[in-house]
Short mmCIF file of C-alpha atoms in Angstrom, two decimals:
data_model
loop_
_atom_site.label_atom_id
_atom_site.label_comp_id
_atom_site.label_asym_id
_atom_site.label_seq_id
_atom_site.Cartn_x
_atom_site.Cartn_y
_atom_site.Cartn_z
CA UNK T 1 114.53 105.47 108.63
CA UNK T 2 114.12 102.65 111.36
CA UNK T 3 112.65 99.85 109.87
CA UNK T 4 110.89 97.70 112.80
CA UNK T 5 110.08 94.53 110.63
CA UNK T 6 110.73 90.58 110.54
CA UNK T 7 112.83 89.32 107.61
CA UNK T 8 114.20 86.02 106.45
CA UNK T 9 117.28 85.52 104.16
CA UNK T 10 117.63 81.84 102.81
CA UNK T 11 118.86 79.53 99.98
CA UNK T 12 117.70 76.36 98.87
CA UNK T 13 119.49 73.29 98.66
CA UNK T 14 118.07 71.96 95.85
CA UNK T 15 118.39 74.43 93.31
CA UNK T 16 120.69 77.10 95.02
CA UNK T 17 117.83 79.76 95.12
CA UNK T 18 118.78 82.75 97.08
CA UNK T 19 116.24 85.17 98.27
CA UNK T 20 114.60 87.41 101.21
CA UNK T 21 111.11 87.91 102.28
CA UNK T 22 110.37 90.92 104.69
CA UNK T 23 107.40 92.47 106.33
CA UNK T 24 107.23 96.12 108.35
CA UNK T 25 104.88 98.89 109.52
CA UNK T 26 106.30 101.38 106.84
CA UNK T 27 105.42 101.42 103.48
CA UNK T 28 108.02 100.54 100.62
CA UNK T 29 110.15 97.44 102.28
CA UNK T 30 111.23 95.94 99.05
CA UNK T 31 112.83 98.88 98.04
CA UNK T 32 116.00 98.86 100.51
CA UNK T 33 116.13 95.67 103.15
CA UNK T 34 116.05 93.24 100.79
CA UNK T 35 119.58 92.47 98.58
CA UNK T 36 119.81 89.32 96.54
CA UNK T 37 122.38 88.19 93.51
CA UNK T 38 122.34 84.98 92.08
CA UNK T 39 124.89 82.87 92.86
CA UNK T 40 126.63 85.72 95.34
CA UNK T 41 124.24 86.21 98.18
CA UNK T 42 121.01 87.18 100.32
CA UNK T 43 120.91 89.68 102.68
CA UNK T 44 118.12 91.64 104.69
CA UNK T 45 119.38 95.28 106.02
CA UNK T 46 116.48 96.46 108.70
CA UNK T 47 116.44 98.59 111.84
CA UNK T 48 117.95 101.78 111.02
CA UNK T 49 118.67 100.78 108.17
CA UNK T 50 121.29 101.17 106.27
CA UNK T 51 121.14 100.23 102.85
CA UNK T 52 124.29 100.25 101.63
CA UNK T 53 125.15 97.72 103.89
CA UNK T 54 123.39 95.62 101.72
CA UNK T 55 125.75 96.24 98.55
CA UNK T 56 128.38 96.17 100.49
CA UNK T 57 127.55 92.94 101.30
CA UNK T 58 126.89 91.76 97.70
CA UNK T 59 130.49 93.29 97.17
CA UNK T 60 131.86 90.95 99.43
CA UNK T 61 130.16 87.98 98.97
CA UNK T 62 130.95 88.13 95.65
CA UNK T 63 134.85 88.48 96.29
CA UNK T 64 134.51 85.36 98.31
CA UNK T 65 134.02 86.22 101.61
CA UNK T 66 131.73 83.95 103.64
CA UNK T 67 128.87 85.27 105.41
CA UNK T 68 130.42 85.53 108.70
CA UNK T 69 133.28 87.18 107.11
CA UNK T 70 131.09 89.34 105.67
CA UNK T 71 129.12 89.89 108.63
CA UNK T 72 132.13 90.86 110.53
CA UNK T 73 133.35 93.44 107.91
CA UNK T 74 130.46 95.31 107.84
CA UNK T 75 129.77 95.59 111.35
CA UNK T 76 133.66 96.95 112.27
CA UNK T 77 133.33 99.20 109.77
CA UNK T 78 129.95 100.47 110.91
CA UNK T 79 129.78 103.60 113.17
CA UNK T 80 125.90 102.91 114.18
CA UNK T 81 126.06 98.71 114.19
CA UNK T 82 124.15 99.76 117.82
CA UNK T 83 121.25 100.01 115.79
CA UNK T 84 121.62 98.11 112.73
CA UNK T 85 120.20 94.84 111.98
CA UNK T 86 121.50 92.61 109.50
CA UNK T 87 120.72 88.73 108.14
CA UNK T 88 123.33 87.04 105.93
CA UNK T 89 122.93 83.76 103.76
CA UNK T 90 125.94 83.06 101.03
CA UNK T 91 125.94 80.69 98.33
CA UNK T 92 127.40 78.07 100.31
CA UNK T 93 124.71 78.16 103.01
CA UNK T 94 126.47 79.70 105.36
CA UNK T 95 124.87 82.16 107.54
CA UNK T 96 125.00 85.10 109.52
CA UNK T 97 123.11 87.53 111.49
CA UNK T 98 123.81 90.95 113.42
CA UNK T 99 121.46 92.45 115.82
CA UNK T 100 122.62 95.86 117.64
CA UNK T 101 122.27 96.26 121.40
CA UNK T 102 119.93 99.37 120.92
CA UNK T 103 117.51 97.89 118.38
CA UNK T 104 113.96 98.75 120.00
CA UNK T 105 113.16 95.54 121.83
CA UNK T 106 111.84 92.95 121.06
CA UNK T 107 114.56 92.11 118.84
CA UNK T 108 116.90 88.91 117.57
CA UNK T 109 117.92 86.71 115.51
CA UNK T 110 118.05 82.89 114.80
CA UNK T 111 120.50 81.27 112.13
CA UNK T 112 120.84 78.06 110.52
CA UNK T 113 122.57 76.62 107.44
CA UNK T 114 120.39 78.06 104.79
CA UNK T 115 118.85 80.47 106.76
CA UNK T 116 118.68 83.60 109.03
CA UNK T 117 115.67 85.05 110.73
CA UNK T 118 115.68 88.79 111.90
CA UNK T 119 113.30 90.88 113.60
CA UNK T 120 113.03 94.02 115.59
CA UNK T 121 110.49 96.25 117.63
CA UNK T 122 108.59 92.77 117.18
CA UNK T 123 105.67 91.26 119.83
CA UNK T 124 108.07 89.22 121.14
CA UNK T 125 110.59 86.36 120.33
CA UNK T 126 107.74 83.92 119.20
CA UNK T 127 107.35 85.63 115.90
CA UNK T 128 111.16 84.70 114.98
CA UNK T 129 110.44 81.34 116.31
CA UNK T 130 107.61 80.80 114.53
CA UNK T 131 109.19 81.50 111.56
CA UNK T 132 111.72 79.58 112.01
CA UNK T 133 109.61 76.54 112.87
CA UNK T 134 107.92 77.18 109.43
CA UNK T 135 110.83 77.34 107.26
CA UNK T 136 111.89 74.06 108.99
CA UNK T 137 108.78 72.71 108.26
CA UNK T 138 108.61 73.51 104.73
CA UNK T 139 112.13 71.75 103.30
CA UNK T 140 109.97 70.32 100.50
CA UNK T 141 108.70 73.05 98.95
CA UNK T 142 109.80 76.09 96.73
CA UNK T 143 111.99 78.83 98.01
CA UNK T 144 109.58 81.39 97.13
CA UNK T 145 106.65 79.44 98.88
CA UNK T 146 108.58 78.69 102.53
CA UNK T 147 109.48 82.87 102.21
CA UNK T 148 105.64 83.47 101.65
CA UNK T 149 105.14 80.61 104.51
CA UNK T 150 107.66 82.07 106.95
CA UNK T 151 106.31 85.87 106.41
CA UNK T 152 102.64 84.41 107.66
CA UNK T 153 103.64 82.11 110.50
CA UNK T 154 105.75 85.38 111.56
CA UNK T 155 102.92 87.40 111.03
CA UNK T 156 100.30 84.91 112.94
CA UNK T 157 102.61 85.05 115.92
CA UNK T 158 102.09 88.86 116.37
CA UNK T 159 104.78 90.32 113.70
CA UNK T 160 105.54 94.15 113.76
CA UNK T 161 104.19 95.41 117.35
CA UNK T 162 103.12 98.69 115.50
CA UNK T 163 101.19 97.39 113.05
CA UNK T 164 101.51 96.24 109.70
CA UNK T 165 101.95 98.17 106.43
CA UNK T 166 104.36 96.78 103.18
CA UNK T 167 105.88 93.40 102.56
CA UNK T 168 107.82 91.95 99.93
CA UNK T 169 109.56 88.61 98.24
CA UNK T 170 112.39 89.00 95.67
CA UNK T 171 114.12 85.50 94.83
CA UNK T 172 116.71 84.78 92.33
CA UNK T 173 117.71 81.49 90.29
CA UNK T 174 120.58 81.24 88.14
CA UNK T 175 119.91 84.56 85.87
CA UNK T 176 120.80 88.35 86.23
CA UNK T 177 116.97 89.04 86.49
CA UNK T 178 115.06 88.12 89.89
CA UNK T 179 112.96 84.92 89.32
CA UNK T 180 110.17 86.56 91.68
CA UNK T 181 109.79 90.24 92.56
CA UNK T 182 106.94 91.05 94.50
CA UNK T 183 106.01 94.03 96.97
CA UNK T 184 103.13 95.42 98.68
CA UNK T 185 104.42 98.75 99.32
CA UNK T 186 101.06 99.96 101.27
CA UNK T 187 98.47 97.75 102.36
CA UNK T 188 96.30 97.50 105.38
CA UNK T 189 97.38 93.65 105.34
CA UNK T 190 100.44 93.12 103.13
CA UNK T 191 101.22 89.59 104.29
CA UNK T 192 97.78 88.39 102.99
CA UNK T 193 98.27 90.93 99.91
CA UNK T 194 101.06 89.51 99.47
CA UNK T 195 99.78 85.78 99.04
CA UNK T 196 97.24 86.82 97.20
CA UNK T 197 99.39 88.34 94.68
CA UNK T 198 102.12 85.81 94.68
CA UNK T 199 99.36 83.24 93.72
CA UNK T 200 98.63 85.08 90.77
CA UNK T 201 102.17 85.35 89.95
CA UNK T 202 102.82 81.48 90.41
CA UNK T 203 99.73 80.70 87.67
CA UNK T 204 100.54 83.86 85.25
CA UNK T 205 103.90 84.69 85.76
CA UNK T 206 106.46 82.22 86.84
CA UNK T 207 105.70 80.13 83.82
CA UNK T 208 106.18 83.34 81.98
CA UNK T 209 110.15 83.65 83.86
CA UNK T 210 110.90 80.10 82.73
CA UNK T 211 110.49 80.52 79.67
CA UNK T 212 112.28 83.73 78.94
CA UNK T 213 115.71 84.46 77.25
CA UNK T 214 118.74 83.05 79.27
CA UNK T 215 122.86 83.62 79.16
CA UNK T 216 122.77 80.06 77.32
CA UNK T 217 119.39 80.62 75.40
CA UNK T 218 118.76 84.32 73.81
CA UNK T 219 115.72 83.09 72.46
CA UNK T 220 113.94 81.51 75.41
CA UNK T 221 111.45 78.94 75.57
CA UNK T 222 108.21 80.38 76.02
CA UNK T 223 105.66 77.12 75.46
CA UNK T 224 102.53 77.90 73.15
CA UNK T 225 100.42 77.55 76.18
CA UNK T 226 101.68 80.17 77.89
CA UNK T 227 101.59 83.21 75.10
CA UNK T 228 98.09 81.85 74.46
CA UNK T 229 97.20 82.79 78.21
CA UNK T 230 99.49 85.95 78.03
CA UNK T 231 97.49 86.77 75.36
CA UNK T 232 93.96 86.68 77.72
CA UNK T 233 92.99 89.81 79.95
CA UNK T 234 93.78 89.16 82.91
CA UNK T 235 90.68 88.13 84.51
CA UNK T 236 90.61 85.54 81.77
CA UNK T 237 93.64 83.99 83.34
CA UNK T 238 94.23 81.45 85.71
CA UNK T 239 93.94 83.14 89.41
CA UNK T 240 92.46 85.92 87.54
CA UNK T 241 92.92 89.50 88.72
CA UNK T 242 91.68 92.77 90.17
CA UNK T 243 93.30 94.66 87.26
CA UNK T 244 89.82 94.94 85.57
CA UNK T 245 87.87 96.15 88.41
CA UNK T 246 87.65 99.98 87.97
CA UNK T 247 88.91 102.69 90.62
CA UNK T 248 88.94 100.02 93.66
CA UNK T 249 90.30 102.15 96.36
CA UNK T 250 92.58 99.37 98.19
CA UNK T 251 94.72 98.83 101.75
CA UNK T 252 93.22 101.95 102.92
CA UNK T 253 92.37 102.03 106.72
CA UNK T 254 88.66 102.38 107.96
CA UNK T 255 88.19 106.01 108.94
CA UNK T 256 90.10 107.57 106.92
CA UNK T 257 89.59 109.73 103.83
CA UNK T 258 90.25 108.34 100.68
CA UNK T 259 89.11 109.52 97.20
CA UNK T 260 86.75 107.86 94.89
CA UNK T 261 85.84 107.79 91.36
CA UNK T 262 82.41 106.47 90.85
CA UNK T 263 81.67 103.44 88.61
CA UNK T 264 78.43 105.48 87.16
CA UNK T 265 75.90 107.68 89.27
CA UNK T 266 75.07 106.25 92.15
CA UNK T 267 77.20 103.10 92.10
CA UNK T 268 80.28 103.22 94.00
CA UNK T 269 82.81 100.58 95.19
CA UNK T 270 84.74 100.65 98.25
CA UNK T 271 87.28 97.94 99.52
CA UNK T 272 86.48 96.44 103.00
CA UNK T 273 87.92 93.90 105.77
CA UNK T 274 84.92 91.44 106.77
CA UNK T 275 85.74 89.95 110.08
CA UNK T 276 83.76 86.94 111.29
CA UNK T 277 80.50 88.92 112.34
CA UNK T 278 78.14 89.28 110.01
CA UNK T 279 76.87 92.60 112.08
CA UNK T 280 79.63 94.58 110.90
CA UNK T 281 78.71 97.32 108.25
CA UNK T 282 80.50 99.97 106.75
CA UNK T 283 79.26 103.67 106.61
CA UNK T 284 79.09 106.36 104.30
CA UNK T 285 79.43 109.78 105.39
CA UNK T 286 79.79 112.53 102.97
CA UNK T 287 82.73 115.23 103.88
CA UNK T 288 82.81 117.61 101.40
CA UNK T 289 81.91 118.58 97.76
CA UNK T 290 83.30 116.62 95.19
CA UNK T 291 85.23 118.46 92.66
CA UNK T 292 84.88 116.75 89.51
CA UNK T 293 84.25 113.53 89.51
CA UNK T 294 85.85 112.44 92.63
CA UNK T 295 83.99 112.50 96.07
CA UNK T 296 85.51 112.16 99.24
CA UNK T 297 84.28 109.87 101.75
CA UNK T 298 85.01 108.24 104.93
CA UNK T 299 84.12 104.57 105.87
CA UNK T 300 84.06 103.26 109.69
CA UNK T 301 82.65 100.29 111.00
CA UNK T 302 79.76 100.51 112.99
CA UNK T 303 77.66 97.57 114.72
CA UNK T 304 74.11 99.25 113.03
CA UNK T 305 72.51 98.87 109.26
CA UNK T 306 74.26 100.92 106.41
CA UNK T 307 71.84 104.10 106.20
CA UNK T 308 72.52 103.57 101.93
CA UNK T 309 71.27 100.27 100.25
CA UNK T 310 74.20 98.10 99.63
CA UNK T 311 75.35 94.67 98.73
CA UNK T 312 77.82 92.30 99.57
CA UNK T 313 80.27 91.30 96.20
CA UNK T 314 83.12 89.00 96.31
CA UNK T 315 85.74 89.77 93.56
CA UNK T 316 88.76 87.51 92.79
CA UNK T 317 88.64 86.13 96.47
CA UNK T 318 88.48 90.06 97.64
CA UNK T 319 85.23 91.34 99.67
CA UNK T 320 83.80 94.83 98.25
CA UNK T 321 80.82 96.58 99.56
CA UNK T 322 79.08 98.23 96.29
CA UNK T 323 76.71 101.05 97.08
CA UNK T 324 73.31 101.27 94.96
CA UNK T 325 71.98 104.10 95.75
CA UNK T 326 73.91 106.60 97.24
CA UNK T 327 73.62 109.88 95.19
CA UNK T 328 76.80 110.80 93.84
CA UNK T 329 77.90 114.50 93.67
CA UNK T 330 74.86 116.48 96.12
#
């Protein structure tokens, strides 16, 4: 699978955080650029990728080898470095980056103690720029909030030249288990899912993480205040959720076909993009005959009045267009 995306492995100072944020037009990202051990390593495996040179790198790293070392292993020993792509950060700081000759343009690199910034079949070199510009501008903050900040400024300076699709942020502290593990795996903007999501996370679960059982505590030390808000639906929460809102079809493109389960007769919702003008509507077009309870539907935008009556909601920060009287199942 080539894997045209923009990636950043890096480690914080401070704390000796490792971890890799990553962004592509295919879905599922998480689940084999990004390798991270506490301690050991990050790494970011991307163009045709190759996943297994991301535990071979772990392998190394963790025998000692720096990141260049490692760097130079892996690529001698790889028959199709041409078109691999590969970002190194040890737990020293040292770093590392590969980028094969016949990686679809544009595509680079840019390292720096603490970090390394890959991308490939990419706008053009001011996306790795730009991220790198925002990971130096963020040496105050969290690892896990410069990743988030480097995936948008990459993203805002034209990211994937295909188009977007998955994203994801795994970071790891001192433990076995990640400290952060996020992924959009299919989304129609996973950068901004992505935030969304990792805001939640910061108010629900991170203060969930630091209190759990450690190596030197088996107990934990989960404060009273957080089991009494683990103990709240979600939407009771602080940053609430979209966990409660029913059969929310989300991250699917306008025009094409998606199935829906209706709320109730007649009252459907559909998740939409509103951009800017407020002359944009959404459509409803009936395709076939439901079986069931599901109908199928497609949605396009059109610069006219929705022929259903409709209303405008805003959910948790997300913008839904809920249908009141479209007759469900003729």
């Amino acid at each position: 699978m080539y894997l045209n995306t923009f990636s950043i492995s890096a480690r914080c100072t401070v704390t000796n955080m490792l971890g890799v944020a990553v962004s592509t037009a295919v879905p599922g990202v998480g689940g084999i650029c990004p390798f991270v051990q506490p301690g050991v390593g990050a790494v970011s495996t991307q163009a045709w990728v190759n996943p297994y040179l991301g535990v071979d790198a772990m392998k190394l790293l963790s025998e000692g080898k720096s990141a260049e070392e490692t760097l130079k292993t892996l690529v001698d020993c790889d028959p199709g470095r041409a078109v691999r792509q590969l970002g190194i950060v040890d737990s020293a700081g040292q770093s590392a980056a590969w980028t094969g000759d016949q990686c679809v343009e544009w595509a680079g690199h840019r390292t720096a103690p603490d970090v390394s910034i890959q991308g490939n079949m990419l706008v053009g070199s001011e996306t790795v720029v730009a991220m790198f510009d925002a990971f130096s501008a963020t040496a105050g903050d969290p690892l896990h909030e410069r990743l988030v900040k480097v995936l948008e400024a990459g993203q805002a300076a034209g990211g994937d030249k295909r188009g977007k699709q998955s994203a994801a942020l795994v970071v790891f502290d001192k433990e076995s288990y990640p400290y952060i593990d996020l992924r959009v795996d299919e989304h129609f903007d996973p950068v901004v899912e992505l935030r969304r999501v990792y805001e939640v996370a910061k108010q629900q679960y991170l203060p969930f993480v630091e209190g759990m059982p450690t190596r030197e505590n088996p107990l934990g030390a989960l404060g009273e205040d957080v089991t009494e808000m683990l103990l709240r639906s979600p939407a009771d929460r602080p940053g609430g959720s979209l966990s409660l809102v029913p059969h929310i079809v989300m991250g699917i493109p306008f025009g094409n076909k998606s199935k829906i389960r209706p709320l109730e007769e007649g009252l459907i919702l559909i998740a939409m993009q509103v951009e800017g003008s407020c002359n944009r509507y959404i459509r409803t077009q009936h395709l076939s005959k439901p079986s069931g309870n599901l109908s199928f539907w497609t949605r396009y935008v059109a610069h006219r009045q929705s022929p259903v009556q409709s209303q405008v909601d805003t959910i948790n920060g997300q913008v839904f267009l809920k249908f009141l009287n479209h007759p469900v199942g003729k």
